[in-house]
Amino acid sequence: MKARIKITLKNGVLDPQGKAIQNALGGLGIAGVDQVRQGKYIEVDLAEKDEARARATIERMCKDLLANTVIENYSYELVA
Amino acid sequence: MKARIKITLKNGVLDPQGKAIQNALGGLGIAGVDQVRQGKYIEVDLAEKDEARARATIERMCKDLLANTVIENYSYELVA
């Protein structure tokens, strides 16, 4: 099974990297950009075939390693 | 309009960050992980309401700034 995990900063958490992108876009002449937020995208290939167990593994990964749940949210989708 | 952009390394491009995550997961006792690839996830809020024009703007952003198209692929979805 494959999992596609998105990790994003929680609302209200400052995102200097997003701000830098927004400024750079302005410098390129791309206007009308209200906000940019940068997060992480992680693809994981699991040997596990059972969806419930794959979900439990991914939850554990996200909580223990991939996301800092104080300032970040995570979401994922499983693909067979 | 909001765009959700995913930027991933092309197949065959080495991903040391993904490898590091995979090793760390092994260290945490999470087994059965065949591969990990890390990419970027960027959310952009656009003032533009027209879908075709928003799509053109996002394409330009990705090609000119966000993705290095020599080694990275990008994909995005637009949300009203």
Short mmCIF file of C-alpha atoms in Angstrom, two decimals:
data_model
loop_
_atom_site.label_atom_id
_atom_site.label_comp_id
_atom_site.label_asym_id
_atom_site.label_seq_id
_atom_site.Cartn_x
_atom_site.Cartn_y
_atom_site.Cartn_z
CA MET A 1 0.00 0.00 0.00
CA LYS A 2 1.06 3.51 -0.68
CA ALA A 3 0.34 6.45 1.62
CA ARG A 4 0.40 10.09 0.56
CA ILE A 5 0.95 12.25 3.61
CA LYS A 6 0.54 16.03 3.72
CA ILE A 7 1.95 17.95 6.67
CA THR A 8 0.93 21.57 7.02
CA LEU A 9 1.52 24.27 9.59
CA LYS A 10 -1.47 24.98 11.83
CA ASN A 11 -3.35 28.21 11.30
CA GLY A 12 -1.74 31.04 13.19
CA VAL A 13 1.74 29.54 13.07
CA LEU A 14 4.11 31.89 11.27
CA ASP A 15 5.42 30.57 7.96
CA PRO A 16 8.52 32.52 6.90
CA GLN A 17 9.21 30.10 4.05
CA GLY A 18 5.74 30.75 2.63
CA LYS A 19 6.29 34.50 2.99
CA ALA A 20 9.60 34.21 1.13
CA ILE A 21 7.86 32.39 -1.74
CA GLN A 22 5.13 35.05 -1.82
CA ASN A 23 7.74 37.83 -2.04
CA ALA A 24 9.67 35.98 -4.75
CA LEU A 25 6.46 35.56 -6.78
CA GLY A 26 5.88 39.31 -6.50
CA GLY A 27 9.42 39.84 -7.77
CA LEU A 28 8.65 37.65 -10.79
CA GLY A 29 5.66 39.86 -11.59
CA ILE A 30 3.04 37.32 -10.52
CA ALA A 31 0.41 39.41 -8.76
CA GLY A 32 -2.81 38.53 -6.94
CA VAL A 33 -1.23 36.07 -4.51
CA ASP A 34 -2.95 36.53 -1.14
CA GLN A 35 -1.15 33.89 0.89
CA VAL A 36 1.37 31.08 0.49
CA ARG A 37 1.86 28.31 3.04
CA GLN A 38 4.53 25.69 2.62
CA GLY A 39 4.24 22.20 4.00
CA LYS A 40 5.73 18.79 3.43
CA TYR A 41 4.55 15.98 1.21
CA ILE A 42 5.73 12.46 1.90
CA GLU A 43 5.03 9.28 -0.04
CA VAL A 44 5.49 6.02 1.83
CA ASP A 45 5.36 2.54 0.30
CA LEU A 46 4.24 -0.02 2.86
CA ALA A 47 4.52 -3.77 2.58
CA GLU A 48 1.26 -4.05 4.62
CA LYS A 49 -1.78 -4.99 2.50
CA ASP A 50 -4.48 -4.60 5.17
CA GLU A 51 -5.95 -1.10 5.16
CA ALA A 52 -6.73 -0.85 8.89
CA ARG A 53 -3.24 -1.92 9.87
CA ALA A 54 -1.64 0.35 7.25
CA ARG A 55 -3.69 3.24 8.66
CA ALA A 56 -2.49 2.49 12.20
CA THR A 57 1.13 2.38 11.03
CA ILE A 58 0.82 5.70 9.18
CA GLU A 59 -0.82 7.34 12.21
CA ARG A 60 2.07 6.19 14.37
CA MET A 61 4.64 7.46 11.85
CA CYS A 62 3.00 10.86 11.67
CA LYS A 63 2.65 11.28 15.44
CA ASP A 64 6.09 9.93 16.38
CA LEU A 65 8.31 11.23 13.61
CA LEU A 66 6.93 13.09 10.62
CA ALA A 67 4.76 15.83 12.12
CA ASN A 68 5.34 18.08 15.10
CA THR A 69 1.76 18.03 16.33
CA VAL A 70 2.24 21.13 18.45
CA ILE A 71 2.49 23.31 15.35
CA GLU A 72 1.61 21.01 12.45
CA ASN A 73 -1.42 19.12 11.15
CA TYR A 74 -1.18 16.00 9.06
CA SER A 75 -3.54 14.28 6.69
CA TYR A 76 -3.06 11.30 4.43
CA GLU A 77 -4.70 9.09 1.89
CA LEU A 78 -4.04 5.43 1.25
CA VAL A 79 -3.81 4.07 -2.27
CA ALA A 80 -3.84 0.36 -3.03
CA MET B 1 -9.20 30.46 -5.54
CA LYS B 2 -6.91 28.15 -3.66
CA ALA B 3 -4.31 25.90 -5.27
CA ARG B 4 -2.78 22.86 -3.64
CA ILE B 5 0.55 22.11 -5.26
CA LYS B 6 2.57 18.95 -4.79
CA ILE B 7 6.18 18.88 -5.90
CA THR B 8 7.90 15.52 -5.99
CA LEU B 9 11.29 14.26 -7.12
CA LYS B 10 11.26 12.46 -10.43
CA ASN B 11 11.75 8.70 -10.42
CA GLY B 12 15.40 7.82 -10.38
CA VAL B 13 16.49 11.00 -8.59
CA LEU B 14 18.19 10.15 -5.30
CA ASP B 15 16.25 11.27 -2.22
CA PRO B 16 18.58 11.28 0.81
CA GLN B 17 15.91 12.99 2.95
CA GLY B 18 13.48 10.16 2.20
CA LYS B 19 16.19 7.61 3.02
CA ALA B 20 16.86 9.35 6.34
CA ILE B 21 13.15 9.18 7.21
CA GLN B 22 13.07 5.49 6.28
CA ASN B 23 16.07 4.76 8.54
CA ALA B 24 14.54 6.75 11.39
CA LEU B 25 11.28 4.81 11.06
CA GLY B 26 13.28 1.58 11.31
CA GLY B 27 14.91 2.94 14.47
CA LEU B 28 11.44 3.57 15.93
CA GLY B 29 10.54 -0.06 15.32
CA ILE B 30 8.19 0.64 12.41
CA ALA B 31 8.90 -2.15 9.97
CA GLY B 32 7.58 -2.94 6.50
CA VAL B 33 8.45 0.40 4.95
CA ASP B 34 9.66 -0.24 1.41
CA GLN B 35 10.33 3.31 0.27
CA VAL B 36 9.93 6.90 1.44
CA ARG B 37 10.09 9.91 -0.89
CA GLN B 38 9.85 13.44 0.44
CA GLY B 39 8.45 16.30 -1.56
CA LYS B 40 6.98 19.73 -0.98
CA TYR B 41 3.39 20.77 -0.51
CA ILE B 42 2.43 24.38 -1.12
CA GLU B 43 -0.94 26.05 -0.65
CA VAL B 44 -1.48 29.28 -2.56
CA ASP B 45 -4.46 31.61 -2.15
CA LEU B 46 -5.12 33.51 -5.36
CA ALA B 47 -7.32 36.57 -5.78
CA GLU B 48 -8.17 35.31 -9.31
CA LYS B 49 -11.69 33.83 -9.59
CA ASP B 50 -11.46 32.53 -13.16
CA GLU B 51 -10.30 28.93 -13.28
CA ALA B 52 -8.46 29.07 -16.61
CA ARG B 53 -6.50 32.15 -15.62
CA ALA B 54 -5.76 30.74 -12.16
CA ARG B 55 -4.45 27.58 -13.82
CA ALA B 56 -2.17 29.62 -16.09
CA THR B 57 -0.82 31.55 -13.09
CA ILE B 58 -0.12 28.38 -11.13
CA GLU B 59 1.62 26.77 -14.11
CA ARG B 60 3.86 29.81 -14.40
CA MET B 61 4.63 29.78 -10.66
CA CYS B 62 5.55 26.11 -10.74
CA LYS B 63 7.76 26.39 -13.83
CA ASP B 64 9.49 29.64 -12.89
CA LEU B 65 9.96 29.32 -9.14
CA LEU B 66 8.50 26.42 -7.20
CA ALA B 67 9.70 23.33 -9.03
CA ASN B 68 13.05 22.52 -10.58
CA THR B 69 11.66 20.73 -13.62
CA VAL B 70 14.97 19.03 -14.36
CA ILE B 71 14.60 16.81 -11.31
CA GLU B 72 11.09 17.49 -10.00
CA ASN B 73 7.51 16.94 -11.12
CA TYR B 74 4.63 19.09 -10.01
CA SER B 75 0.90 18.58 -9.84
CA TYR B 76 -1.84 20.72 -8.43
CA GLU B 77 -5.54 20.95 -7.82
CA LEU B 78 -7.64 24.08 -7.72
CA VAL B 79 -10.32 24.55 -5.09
CA ALA B 80 -12.92 27.30 -5.31
#
